[in-house]
Every structure is written in C-alpha cells, then in structure tokens.
Short mmCIF file of N, CA and C in Angstrom, two decimals:
data_model
loop_
_atom_site.label_atom_id
_atom_site.label_comp_id
_atom_site.label_asym_id
_atom_site.label_seq_id
_atom_site.Cartn_x
_atom_site.Cartn_y
_atom_site.Cartn_z
N UNK A 1 117.60 16.40 159.45
CA UNK A 1 117.88 15.30 158.55
C UNK A 1 117.06 14.09 158.98
N UNK A 2 116.41 13.44 158.03
CA UNK A 2 115.50 12.35 158.35
C UNK A 2 116.24 11.11 158.83
N UNK A 3 117.52 10.96 158.50
CA UNK A 3 118.24 9.76 158.89
C UNK A 3 118.75 9.82 160.32
N UNK A 4 118.79 11.00 160.94
CA UNK A 4 119.35 11.12 162.27
C UNK A 4 118.37 10.67 163.35
N UNK A 5 117.10 10.73 163.10
CA UNK A 5 116.11 10.31 164.09
C UNK A 5 115.76 8.86 163.82
N UNK A 6 116.56 7.94 164.35
CA UNK A 6 116.50 6.56 163.93
C UNK A 6 115.74 5.65 164.86
N UNK A 7 115.49 6.05 166.09
CA UNK A 7 114.82 5.17 167.03
C UNK A 7 113.37 5.59 167.21
N UNK A 8 112.50 5.04 166.37
CA UNK A 8 111.08 5.39 166.42
C UNK A 8 110.28 4.11 166.54
N UNK A 9 109.17 4.19 167.20
CA UNK A 9 108.37 3.00 167.38
C UNK A 9 107.15 3.04 166.46
N UNK A 10 106.21 2.18 166.68
CA UNK A 10 105.13 2.05 165.70
C UNK A 10 104.31 3.31 165.59
N UNK A 11 104.23 4.12 166.65
CA UNK A 11 103.49 5.39 166.54
C UNK A 11 104.16 6.29 165.52
N UNK A 12 105.46 6.19 165.45
CA UNK A 12 106.23 6.99 164.50
C UNK A 12 106.29 6.31 163.14
N UNK A 13 106.37 4.99 163.15
CA UNK A 13 106.56 4.25 161.91
C UNK A 13 105.35 4.34 160.99
N UNK A 14 104.14 4.29 161.53
CA UNK A 14 102.96 4.29 160.66
C UNK A 14 102.77 5.60 159.89
N UNK A 15 102.89 6.77 160.53
CA UNK A 15 102.79 8.00 159.73
C UNK A 15 103.89 8.10 158.67
N UNK A 16 105.07 7.62 159.03
CA UNK A 16 106.17 7.63 158.06
C UNK A 16 105.85 6.70 156.89
N UNK A 17 105.31 5.54 157.21
CA UNK A 17 104.86 4.59 156.19
C UNK A 17 103.80 5.23 155.29
N UNK A 18 102.87 5.97 155.89
CA UNK A 18 101.83 6.66 155.13
C UNK A 18 102.44 7.67 154.17
N UNK A 19 103.40 8.44 154.67
CA UNK A 19 104.08 9.44 153.84
C UNK A 19 104.69 8.79 152.59
N UNK A 20 105.32 7.64 152.79
CA UNK A 20 106.00 6.96 151.68
C UNK A 20 105.00 6.33 150.72
N UNK A 21 104.01 5.62 151.25
CA UNK A 21 103.06 4.88 150.40
C UNK A 21 102.22 5.83 149.56
N UNK A 22 101.75 6.93 150.14
CA UNK A 22 100.91 7.86 149.38
C UNK A 22 101.68 8.40 148.18
N UNK A 23 102.96 8.64 148.33
CA UNK A 23 103.75 9.21 147.24
C UNK A 23 104.14 8.19 146.17
N UNK A 24 103.90 6.91 146.41
CA UNK A 24 104.10 5.91 145.36
C UNK A 24 102.97 5.93 144.32
N UNK A 25 101.85 6.52 144.67
CA UNK A 25 100.71 6.58 143.76
C UNK A 25 100.76 7.85 142.93
N UNK A 26 100.18 7.83 141.73
CA UNK A 26 100.15 9.05 140.90
C UNK A 26 99.46 10.20 141.64
N UNK A 27 99.90 11.40 141.39
CA UNK A 27 99.43 12.58 142.12
C UNK A 27 97.91 12.74 142.08
N UNK A 28 97.30 12.48 140.95
CA UNK A 28 95.85 12.70 140.81
C UNK A 28 95.03 11.45 141.15
N UNK A 29 95.70 10.39 141.63
CA UNK A 29 94.98 9.16 141.95
C UNK A 29 95.35 8.66 143.35
N UNK A 30 95.34 9.56 144.32
CA UNK A 30 95.74 9.20 145.68
C UNK A 30 94.60 9.20 146.68
N UNK A 31 93.40 9.50 146.28
CA UNK A 31 92.29 9.64 147.21
C UNK A 31 91.98 8.34 147.94
N UNK A 32 91.89 7.23 147.22
CA UNK A 32 91.53 5.96 147.84
C UNK A 32 92.58 5.51 148.85
N UNK A 33 93.84 5.60 148.47
CA UNK A 33 94.89 5.15 149.40
C UNK A 33 94.97 6.06 150.61
N UNK A 34 94.70 7.33 150.43
CA UNK A 34 94.69 8.25 151.58
C UNK A 34 93.61 7.85 152.58
N UNK A 35 92.40 7.61 152.10
CA UNK A 35 91.32 7.22 153.00
C UNK A 35 91.59 5.87 153.65
N UNK A 36 92.16 4.94 152.91
CA UNK A 36 92.47 3.62 153.46
C UNK A 36 93.51 3.73 154.58
N UNK A 37 94.57 4.47 154.37
CA UNK A 37 95.62 4.61 155.38
C UNK A 37 95.13 5.38 156.60
N UNK A 38 94.31 6.38 156.39
CA UNK A 38 93.75 7.14 157.52
C UNK A 38 92.79 6.26 158.32
N UNK A 39 91.98 5.45 157.63
CA UNK A 39 91.06 4.54 158.34
C UNK A 39 91.84 3.50 159.14
N UNK A 40 92.93 2.99 158.58
CA UNK A 40 93.75 2.02 159.33
C UNK A 40 94.37 2.68 160.56
N UNK A 41 94.81 3.91 160.43
CA UNK A 41 95.38 4.63 161.58
C UNK A 41 94.34 4.81 162.67
N UNK A 42 93.11 5.11 162.27
CA UNK A 42 92.03 5.25 163.25
C UNK A 42 91.76 3.92 163.95
N UNK A 43 91.88 2.83 163.21
CA UNK A 43 91.64 1.50 163.79
C UNK A 43 92.68 1.13 164.85
N UNK A 44 93.84 1.77 164.84
CA UNK A 44 94.84 1.50 165.88
C UNK A 44 94.38 2.03 167.23
N UNK A 45 93.53 3.03 167.23
CA UNK A 45 93.09 3.65 168.47
C UNK A 45 91.97 2.83 169.14
N UNK A 46 91.15 2.18 168.35
CA UNK A 46 89.95 1.50 168.87
C UNK A 46 90.28 0.43 169.93
N UNK A 47 91.22 -0.51 169.68
CA UNK A 47 91.46 -1.52 170.73
C UNK A 47 91.97 -0.90 172.03
N UNK A 48 92.71 0.18 171.94
CA UNK A 48 93.21 0.83 173.15
C UNK A 48 92.05 1.43 173.95
N UNK A 49 91.10 2.03 173.26
CA UNK A 49 89.94 2.60 173.94
C UNK A 49 89.07 1.51 174.56
N UNK A 50 88.93 0.39 173.86
CA UNK A 50 88.14 -0.73 174.40
C UNK A 50 88.77 -1.24 175.68
N UNK A 51 90.08 -1.39 175.69
CA UNK A 51 90.77 -1.87 176.89
C UNK A 51 90.70 -0.83 178.00
N UNK A 52 90.78 0.45 177.64
CA UNK A 52 90.75 1.51 178.65
C UNK A 52 89.40 1.60 179.36
N UNK A 53 88.31 1.37 178.65
CA UNK A 53 86.99 1.46 179.28
C UNK A 53 86.55 0.15 179.92
N UNK A 54 87.32 -0.91 179.76
CA UNK A 54 87.00 -2.18 180.40
C UNK A 54 87.12 -2.03 181.92
N UNK A 55 86.09 -2.39 182.67
CA UNK A 55 86.15 -2.23 184.13
C UNK A 55 87.31 -2.99 184.78
N UNK A 56 87.75 -4.07 184.17
CA UNK A 56 88.87 -4.84 184.73
C UNK A 56 90.18 -4.05 184.67
N UNK A 57 90.29 -3.11 183.76
CA UNK A 57 91.53 -2.34 183.61
C UNK A 57 91.76 -1.39 184.77
N UNK A 58 90.73 -1.12 185.57
CA UNK A 58 90.86 -0.20 186.69
C UNK A 58 91.40 -0.88 187.95
N UNK A 59 91.55 -2.18 187.91
CA UNK A 59 92.05 -2.90 189.09
C UNK A 59 93.51 -2.54 189.36
N UNK A 60 93.94 -2.80 190.58
CA UNK A 60 95.30 -2.46 190.98
C UNK A 60 96.32 -3.36 190.31
N UNK A 61 97.41 -2.75 189.89
CA UNK A 61 98.55 -3.48 189.35
C UNK A 61 99.80 -2.70 189.72
N UNK A 62 100.81 -3.34 190.28
CA UNK A 62 102.00 -2.61 190.70
C UNK A 62 102.76 -1.95 189.54
N UNK A 63 102.56 -2.41 188.32
CA UNK A 63 103.28 -1.84 187.17
C UNK A 63 102.64 -0.57 186.62
N UNK A 64 101.49 -0.19 187.10
CA UNK A 64 100.81 1.03 186.65
C UNK A 64 100.56 1.02 185.14
N UNK A 65 100.00 -0.07 184.68
CA UNK A 65 99.76 -0.24 183.24
C UNK A 65 98.68 0.68 182.70
N UNK A 66 97.70 1.05 183.53
CA UNK A 66 96.62 1.90 183.05
C UNK A 66 97.14 3.28 182.64
N UNK A 67 98.02 3.86 183.43
CA UNK A 67 98.59 5.16 183.07
C UNK A 67 99.44 5.05 181.81
N UNK A 68 100.11 3.94 181.65
CA UNK A 68 100.89 3.73 180.42
C UNK A 68 99.97 3.59 179.23
N UNK A 69 98.83 2.94 179.42
CA UNK A 69 97.86 2.83 178.34
C UNK A 69 97.33 4.21 177.95
N UNK A 70 97.08 5.07 178.93
CA UNK A 70 96.62 6.43 178.63
C UNK A 70 97.69 7.16 177.80
N UNK A 71 98.96 7.00 178.15
CA UNK A 71 100.03 7.60 177.36
C UNK A 71 100.05 7.02 175.95
N UNK A 72 99.83 5.72 175.83
CA UNK A 72 99.78 5.08 174.50
C UNK A 72 98.63 5.63 173.66
N UNK A 73 97.49 5.87 174.29
CA UNK A 73 96.36 6.44 173.57
C UNK A 73 96.69 7.85 173.08
N UNK A 74 97.35 8.64 173.92
CA UNK A 74 97.73 9.99 173.49
C UNK A 74 98.72 9.93 172.33
N UNK A 75 99.67 9.02 172.38
CA UNK A 75 100.62 8.87 171.27
C UNK A 75 99.92 8.37 170.02
N UNK A 76 98.92 7.50 170.18
CA UNK A 76 98.18 7.01 169.02
C UNK A 76 97.37 8.12 168.37
N UNK A 77 96.79 9.01 169.18
CA UNK A 77 96.06 10.15 168.62
C UNK A 77 97.02 11.08 167.88
N UNK A 78 98.19 11.33 168.46
CA UNK A 78 99.19 12.15 167.77
C UNK A 78 99.64 11.48 166.48
N UNK A 79 99.83 10.17 166.52
CA UNK A 79 100.20 9.42 165.32
C UNK A 79 99.11 9.52 164.26
N UNK A 80 97.85 9.46 164.68
CA UNK A 80 96.73 9.61 163.76
C UNK A 80 96.74 10.98 163.11
N UNK A 81 97.02 12.02 163.91
CA UNK A 81 97.08 13.39 163.36
C UNK A 81 98.23 13.53 162.37
N UNK A 82 99.39 12.95 162.68
CA UNK A 82 100.51 12.99 161.74
C UNK A 82 100.18 12.20 160.47
N UNK A 83 99.46 11.10 160.62
CA UNK A 83 99.07 10.31 159.45
C UNK A 83 98.18 11.13 158.52
N UNK A 84 97.20 11.82 159.09
CA UNK A 84 96.33 12.68 158.27
C UNK A 84 97.16 13.77 157.59
N UNK A 85 98.05 14.38 158.34
CA UNK A 85 98.89 15.44 157.78
C UNK A 85 99.74 14.94 156.63
N UNK A 86 100.40 13.80 156.82
CA UNK A 86 101.29 13.28 155.78
C UNK A 86 100.54 12.70 154.60
N UNK A 87 99.32 12.26 154.81
CA UNK A 87 98.54 11.71 153.70
C UNK A 87 97.98 12.82 152.82
N UNK A 88 97.65 13.96 153.40
CA UNK A 88 96.95 15.00 152.65
C UNK A 88 97.87 16.14 152.22
N UNK A 89 98.75 16.58 153.09
CA UNK A 89 99.54 17.78 152.82
C UNK A 89 100.73 17.50 151.90
N UNK A 90 100.88 18.34 150.90
CA UNK A 90 102.03 18.28 150.00
C UNK A 90 102.40 19.68 149.58
N UNK A 91 103.60 20.09 149.73
CA UNK A 91 104.71 19.46 150.45
C UNK A 91 104.55 19.65 151.96
N UNK A 92 105.34 18.89 152.70
CA UNK A 92 105.31 18.95 154.16
C UNK A 92 106.25 20.06 154.61
N UNK A 93 105.77 21.04 155.40
CA UNK A 93 106.66 22.10 155.88
C UNK A 93 107.74 21.54 156.82
N UNK A 94 108.88 22.20 156.86
CA UNK A 94 109.99 21.75 157.70
C UNK A 94 109.62 21.73 159.17
N UNK A 95 108.83 22.66 159.63
CA UNK A 95 108.47 22.68 161.05
C UNK A 95 107.69 21.43 161.43
N UNK A 96 106.85 20.94 160.53
CA UNK A 96 106.11 19.70 160.79
C UNK A 96 107.07 18.52 160.85
N UNK A 97 108.05 18.50 159.96
CA UNK A 97 109.05 17.42 159.98
C UNK A 97 109.86 17.44 161.27
N UNK A 98 110.22 18.63 161.73
CA UNK A 98 111.00 18.74 162.96
C UNK A 98 110.18 18.27 164.16
N UNK A 99 108.93 18.69 164.23
CA UNK A 99 108.05 18.26 165.32
C UNK A 99 107.84 16.75 165.25
N UNK A 100 107.70 16.23 164.05
CA UNK A 100 107.50 14.79 163.89
C UNK A 100 108.72 14.01 164.36
N UNK A 101 109.91 14.49 164.08
CA UNK A 101 111.11 13.78 164.52
C UNK A 101 111.28 13.90 166.04
N UNK A 102 110.87 15.01 166.63
CA UNK A 102 110.87 15.12 168.09
C UNK A 102 109.87 14.12 168.68
N UNK A 103 108.74 13.96 168.01
CA UNK A 103 107.76 12.96 168.41
C UNK A 103 108.38 11.57 168.35
N UNK A 104 109.24 11.32 167.37
CA UNK A 104 109.93 10.03 167.28
C UNK A 104 110.81 9.78 168.50
N UNK A 105 111.48 10.82 168.99
CA UNK A 105 112.28 10.66 170.21
C UNK A 105 111.41 10.35 171.42
N UNK A 106 110.27 11.00 171.52
CA UNK A 106 109.34 10.72 172.62
C UNK A 106 108.79 9.30 172.51
N UNK A 107 108.56 8.84 171.28
CA UNK A 107 108.10 7.46 171.08
C UNK A 107 109.13 6.46 171.57
N UNK A 108 110.40 6.78 171.33
CA UNK A 108 111.47 5.90 171.80
C UNK A 108 111.46 5.79 173.32
N UNK A 109 111.29 6.91 174.00
CA UNK A 109 111.27 6.90 175.46
C UNK A 109 110.09 6.08 175.98
N UNK A 110 108.90 6.31 175.41
CA UNK A 110 107.73 5.54 175.84
C UNK A 110 107.91 4.06 175.54
N UNK A 111 108.51 3.75 174.39
CA UNK A 111 108.71 2.35 174.05
C UNK A 111 109.70 1.68 175.01
N UNK A 112 110.69 2.41 175.49
CA UNK A 112 111.61 1.84 176.49
C UNK A 112 110.86 1.50 177.77
N UNK A 113 109.92 2.35 178.17
CA UNK A 113 109.10 2.06 179.35
C UNK A 113 108.26 0.82 179.11
N UNK A 114 107.64 0.73 177.95
CA UNK A 114 106.81 -0.43 177.64
C UNK A 114 107.65 -1.70 177.54
N UNK A 115 108.84 -1.58 176.96
CA UNK A 115 109.72 -2.75 176.87
C UNK A 115 110.14 -3.22 178.26
N UNK A 116 110.20 -2.31 179.21
CA UNK A 116 110.48 -2.71 180.59
C UNK A 116 109.43 -3.66 181.12
N UNK A 117 108.19 -3.51 180.67
CA UNK A 117 107.13 -4.43 181.08
C UNK A 117 107.37 -5.83 180.54
N UNK A 118 108.01 -5.92 179.39
CA UNK A 118 108.30 -7.23 178.80
C UNK A 118 109.27 -8.00 179.68
N UNK A 119 110.22 -7.29 180.27
CA UNK A 119 111.24 -7.96 181.07
C UNK A 119 110.87 -8.03 182.55
N UNK A 120 109.91 -7.24 183.01
CA UNK A 120 109.47 -7.26 184.41
C UNK A 120 108.02 -7.69 184.51
N UNK A 121 107.69 -8.77 183.88
CA UNK A 121 106.31 -9.25 183.87
C UNK A 121 105.89 -9.62 185.29
N UNK A 122 104.71 -9.17 185.67
CA UNK A 122 104.18 -9.40 187.01
C UNK A 122 102.99 -10.34 186.92
N UNK A 123 103.05 -11.46 187.64
CA UNK A 123 101.95 -12.42 187.62
C UNK A 123 100.68 -11.85 188.24
N UNK A 124 100.86 -10.95 189.20
CA UNK A 124 99.69 -10.34 189.83
C UNK A 124 98.89 -9.55 188.79
N UNK A 125 99.57 -8.80 187.93
CA UNK A 125 98.88 -8.04 186.88
C UNK A 125 98.24 -8.98 185.86
N UNK A 126 98.89 -10.09 185.61
CA UNK A 126 98.35 -11.07 184.66
C UNK A 126 97.02 -11.61 185.14
N UNK A 127 96.87 -11.77 186.44
CA UNK A 127 95.64 -12.31 187.00
C UNK A 127 94.55 -11.25 187.19
N UNK A 128 94.93 -10.02 187.51
CA UNK A 128 93.92 -9.00 187.80
C UNK A 128 93.47 -8.22 186.57
N UNK A 129 94.38 -7.92 185.68
CA UNK A 129 94.03 -7.16 184.47
C UNK A 129 94.59 -7.85 183.23
N UNK A 130 94.05 -9.02 182.87
CA UNK A 130 94.66 -9.82 181.79
C UNK A 130 94.66 -9.12 180.43
N UNK A 131 93.58 -8.43 180.06
CA UNK A 131 93.53 -7.80 178.74
C UNK A 131 94.57 -6.69 178.62
N UNK A 132 94.66 -5.87 179.63
CA UNK A 132 95.63 -4.79 179.62
C UNK A 132 97.05 -5.34 179.63
N UNK A 133 97.29 -6.37 180.42
CA UNK A 133 98.62 -6.99 180.47
C UNK A 133 99.00 -7.58 179.11
N UNK A 134 98.07 -8.28 178.47
CA UNK A 134 98.37 -8.86 177.15
C UNK A 134 98.61 -7.78 176.10
N UNK A 135 97.83 -6.71 176.15
CA UNK A 135 98.01 -5.64 175.17
C UNK A 135 99.36 -4.96 175.36
N UNK A 136 99.76 -4.73 176.60
CA UNK A 136 101.07 -4.12 176.86
C UNK A 136 102.20 -5.05 176.42
N UNK A 137 102.01 -6.34 176.60
CA UNK A 137 103.02 -7.29 176.13
C UNK A 137 103.10 -7.27 174.60
N UNK A 138 101.94 -7.15 173.95
CA UNK A 138 101.94 -7.03 172.48
C UNK A 138 102.70 -5.79 172.04
N UNK A 139 102.43 -4.65 172.69
CA UNK A 139 103.14 -3.42 172.35
C UNK A 139 104.63 -3.55 172.63
N UNK A 140 104.98 -4.23 173.71
CA UNK A 140 106.39 -4.40 174.05
C UNK A 140 107.11 -5.22 173.00
N UNK A 141 106.49 -6.31 172.56
CA UNK A 141 107.12 -7.16 171.55
C UNK A 141 107.20 -6.43 170.21
N UNK A 142 106.10 -5.80 169.80
CA UNK A 142 106.09 -5.06 168.54
C UNK A 142 107.14 -3.94 168.53
N UNK A 143 107.17 -3.17 169.59
CA UNK A 143 108.13 -2.07 169.67
C UNK A 143 109.57 -2.55 169.73
N UNK A 144 109.81 -3.66 170.42
CA UNK A 144 111.17 -4.20 170.49
C UNK A 144 111.64 -4.69 169.12
N UNK A 145 110.75 -5.31 168.37
CA UNK A 145 111.11 -5.74 167.01
C UNK A 145 111.44 -4.53 166.14
N UNK A 146 110.66 -3.49 166.24
CA UNK A 146 110.94 -2.28 165.45
C UNK A 146 112.23 -1.62 165.91
N UNK A 147 112.50 -1.62 167.22
CA UNK A 147 113.76 -1.05 167.71
C UNK A 147 114.95 -1.83 167.18
N UNK A 148 114.86 -3.15 167.14
CA UNK A 148 115.95 -3.98 166.60
C UNK A 148 116.16 -3.66 165.13
N UNK A 149 115.07 -3.49 164.38
CA UNK A 149 115.17 -3.12 162.96
C UNK A 149 115.95 -1.82 162.80
N UNK A 150 115.61 -0.81 163.60
CA UNK A 150 116.32 0.47 163.51
C UNK A 150 117.77 0.36 163.96
N UNK A 151 118.03 -0.45 164.97
CA UNK A 151 119.40 -0.61 165.44
C UNK A 151 120.26 -1.32 164.39
N UNK A 152 119.66 -2.20 163.61
CA UNK A 152 120.39 -2.82 162.51
C UNK A 152 120.72 -1.80 161.43
N UNK A 153 119.79 -0.90 161.13
CA UNK A 153 120.03 0.12 160.11
C UNK A 153 120.89 1.29 160.59
N UNK A 154 121.00 1.46 161.90
CA UNK A 154 121.73 2.60 162.46
C UNK A 154 123.16 2.75 161.95
N UNK A 155 123.98 1.69 161.94
CA UNK A 155 125.35 1.88 161.44
C UNK A 155 125.40 2.35 159.99
N UNK A 156 124.48 1.87 159.18
CA UNK A 156 124.45 2.28 157.77
C UNK A 156 124.09 3.76 157.65
N UNK A 157 123.13 4.23 158.45
CA UNK A 157 122.75 5.64 158.41
C UNK A 157 123.90 6.53 158.89
N UNK A 158 124.60 6.08 159.95
CA UNK A 158 125.73 6.87 160.45
C UNK A 158 126.83 6.96 159.39
N UNK A 159 127.15 5.85 158.76
CA UNK A 159 128.17 5.86 157.70
C UNK A 159 127.73 6.76 156.57
N UNK A 160 126.49 6.65 156.16
CA UNK A 160 126.00 7.39 154.99
C UNK A 160 125.83 8.89 155.25
N UNK A 161 125.59 9.30 156.49
CA UNK A 161 125.35 10.71 156.76
C UNK A 161 126.51 11.42 157.45
N UNK A 162 127.30 10.70 158.25
CA UNK A 162 128.35 11.35 159.03
C UNK A 162 129.75 11.01 158.49
N UNK A 163 130.05 9.75 158.38
CA UNK A 163 131.41 9.33 158.04
C UNK A 163 131.73 9.56 156.56
N UNK A 164 130.89 9.04 155.69
CA UNK A 164 131.09 9.21 154.24
C UNK A 164 129.74 9.52 153.60
N UNK A 165 129.32 10.77 153.60
CA UNK A 165 127.99 11.13 153.08
C UNK A 165 127.77 10.66 151.64
N UNK A 166 126.65 9.97 151.44
CA UNK A 166 126.27 9.51 150.11
C UNK A 166 127.01 8.29 149.62
N UNK A 167 127.87 7.69 150.43
CA UNK A 167 128.65 6.55 149.96
C UNK A 167 127.83 5.27 149.86
N UNK A 168 126.86 5.11 150.74
CA UNK A 168 126.04 3.90 150.71
C UNK A 168 124.78 4.07 149.88
N UNK A 169 124.16 5.24 149.98
CA UNK A 169 122.91 5.46 149.23
C UNK A 169 122.72 6.94 149.00
N UNK A 170 122.67 7.32 147.74
CA UNK A 170 122.43 8.71 147.36
C UNK A 170 121.31 8.71 146.33
N UNK A 171 120.09 9.06 146.78
CA UNK A 171 118.93 8.98 145.89
C UNK A 171 119.00 10.01 144.77
N UNK A 172 119.55 11.20 145.04
CA UNK A 172 119.59 12.22 143.99
C UNK A 172 120.52 11.82 142.85
N UNK A 173 121.70 11.31 143.19
CA UNK A 173 122.66 10.92 142.15
C UNK A 173 122.47 9.48 141.69
N UNK A 174 121.60 8.75 142.36
CA UNK A 174 121.32 7.35 142.03
C UNK A 174 122.59 6.51 142.00
N UNK A 175 123.29 6.56 143.11
CA UNK A 175 124.51 5.77 143.22
C UNK A 175 124.75 5.42 144.68
N UNK A 176 125.76 4.62 144.90
CA UNK A 176 126.11 4.15 146.24
C UNK A 176 126.07 2.64 146.28
N UNK A 177 126.72 2.08 147.29
CA UNK A 177 126.80 0.64 147.41
C UNK A 177 125.42 0.01 147.55
N UNK A 178 124.52 0.64 148.29
CA UNK A 178 123.19 0.08 148.53
C UNK A 178 122.17 0.47 147.46
N UNK A 179 122.54 1.27 146.48
CA UNK A 179 121.58 1.73 145.48
C UNK A 179 120.92 0.57 144.74
N UNK A 180 121.66 -0.43 144.23
CA UNK A 180 120.97 -1.52 143.52
C UNK A 180 120.01 -2.30 144.39
N UNK A 181 120.26 -2.33 145.68
CA UNK A 181 119.42 -3.12 146.59
C UNK A 181 118.12 -2.39 146.91
N UNK A 182 118.18 -1.08 147.16
CA UNK A 182 117.01 -0.37 147.66
C UNK A 182 116.36 0.57 146.65
N UNK A 183 116.80 0.61 145.41
CA UNK A 183 116.22 1.58 144.47
C UNK A 183 114.76 1.29 144.18
N UNK A 184 114.33 0.03 144.21
CA UNK A 184 112.94 -0.27 143.93
C UNK A 184 112.07 -0.14 145.17
N UNK A 185 112.69 -0.17 146.35
CA UNK A 185 111.92 -0.03 147.59
C UNK A 185 112.73 0.83 148.56
N UNK A 186 112.87 2.11 148.23
CA UNK A 186 113.68 2.98 149.06
C UNK A 186 113.01 3.32 150.38
N UNK A 187 111.79 2.83 150.59
CA UNK A 187 111.13 3.07 151.88
C UNK A 187 111.88 2.39 153.00
N UNK A 188 112.57 1.28 152.74
CA UNK A 188 113.35 0.63 153.77
C UNK A 188 114.46 1.55 154.26
N UNK A 189 115.09 2.25 153.34
CA UNK A 189 116.16 3.15 153.72
C UNK A 189 115.59 4.44 154.31
N UNK A 190 114.50 4.91 153.76
CA UNK A 190 113.94 6.21 154.15
C UNK A 190 113.43 6.21 155.58
N UNK A 191 112.85 5.11 156.01
CA UNK A 191 112.25 5.04 157.35
C UNK A 191 113.33 5.31 158.36
#
C-alpha cells in the first residue's frame, strides 16, 4: 500500500513526484515532460559529484562527511533510475513499487544520519571542508522539512488506511472528508 511507506526523503520524493506529474499530461503528449523531469533528476547528481571530486573534501573531519556524501550519491543514482522508470514505464509492476517503497525506508535511515549532522555541527569540519559541510547542512535542512511534512500527514494516512479505511479520502468513490480539498491536487495525498 502506497500510504504505509510515509517517511521518505527527497531521493524518494522526486521519483514519486515524477510519477504523479507525468500522469497529469495526456498519454500521447508526455515526451517533453518526461525529458524535462529526467534532466532535472540528473542535475541533482552533478553538485554532489563536484563536491566529491573537490580536493578539499578529502581532508579529515570527525563526522565522516565524505562517506556520507558517497552514500548520498548512490541514493541519488538510485533515485535517478527510479525517475526514469516512473517517467517511461506504464503501468508500473508491483515488484518495482515494492522495491521503491523499501528504498523509501532506506532513505529515511540515511536522512536520520544526515539530520544528525544538523544537530551535531562541528566547527572543525566547517573550517577544513566548508563546501561539503554546507552541502550536508543543506541536505539536513531539506530532509528535515520533508520529514516534518510526512509526519504531519501520517495521522491522516493511518486513519484513512487502518482505523476507518476511505473515511478521509477515497479516490475511486470520490468521497471522504478530504475529497473537496485534495481532488484537484491529489498529489499531496498520494505522496
């Protein structure tokens, strides 16, 4: 069930966003938006590679930010692959959806590690590897904002799927308390 995997970070959010946006366009007129979304996904990888090859990033830092950046690059490549899959493939097989939701759980774990950098900022790393430190802080803030968004939606998803299925939002029957609010932009609920 897509509503049960609720804690996903930007690596998970962008392919999901791609899945939703591509399907808003007419079936025979999706080529341009597919290429645009895939190009944007590729652009997420470039700044990470630039920071990774920067000689300053190899300096010592007690927080081990370089290894975390390598993990971020791997997650970005996986996110890019999911973006291509969701932009081009129709329909999406269940096995791909299951793997994607497992990827969302892994994104949550990595984002918790990165958020730890937000709260354990080290001045030594700020002075020795400033670009890497700033990029990790950017990822920490971005991921924390996305986590808060999902935590706000979590009670609604639990009510709608576990406690009273379809009571808040039922897209097939077009009813529920939240139907008038999200019917024109159901991507907010779907994510």
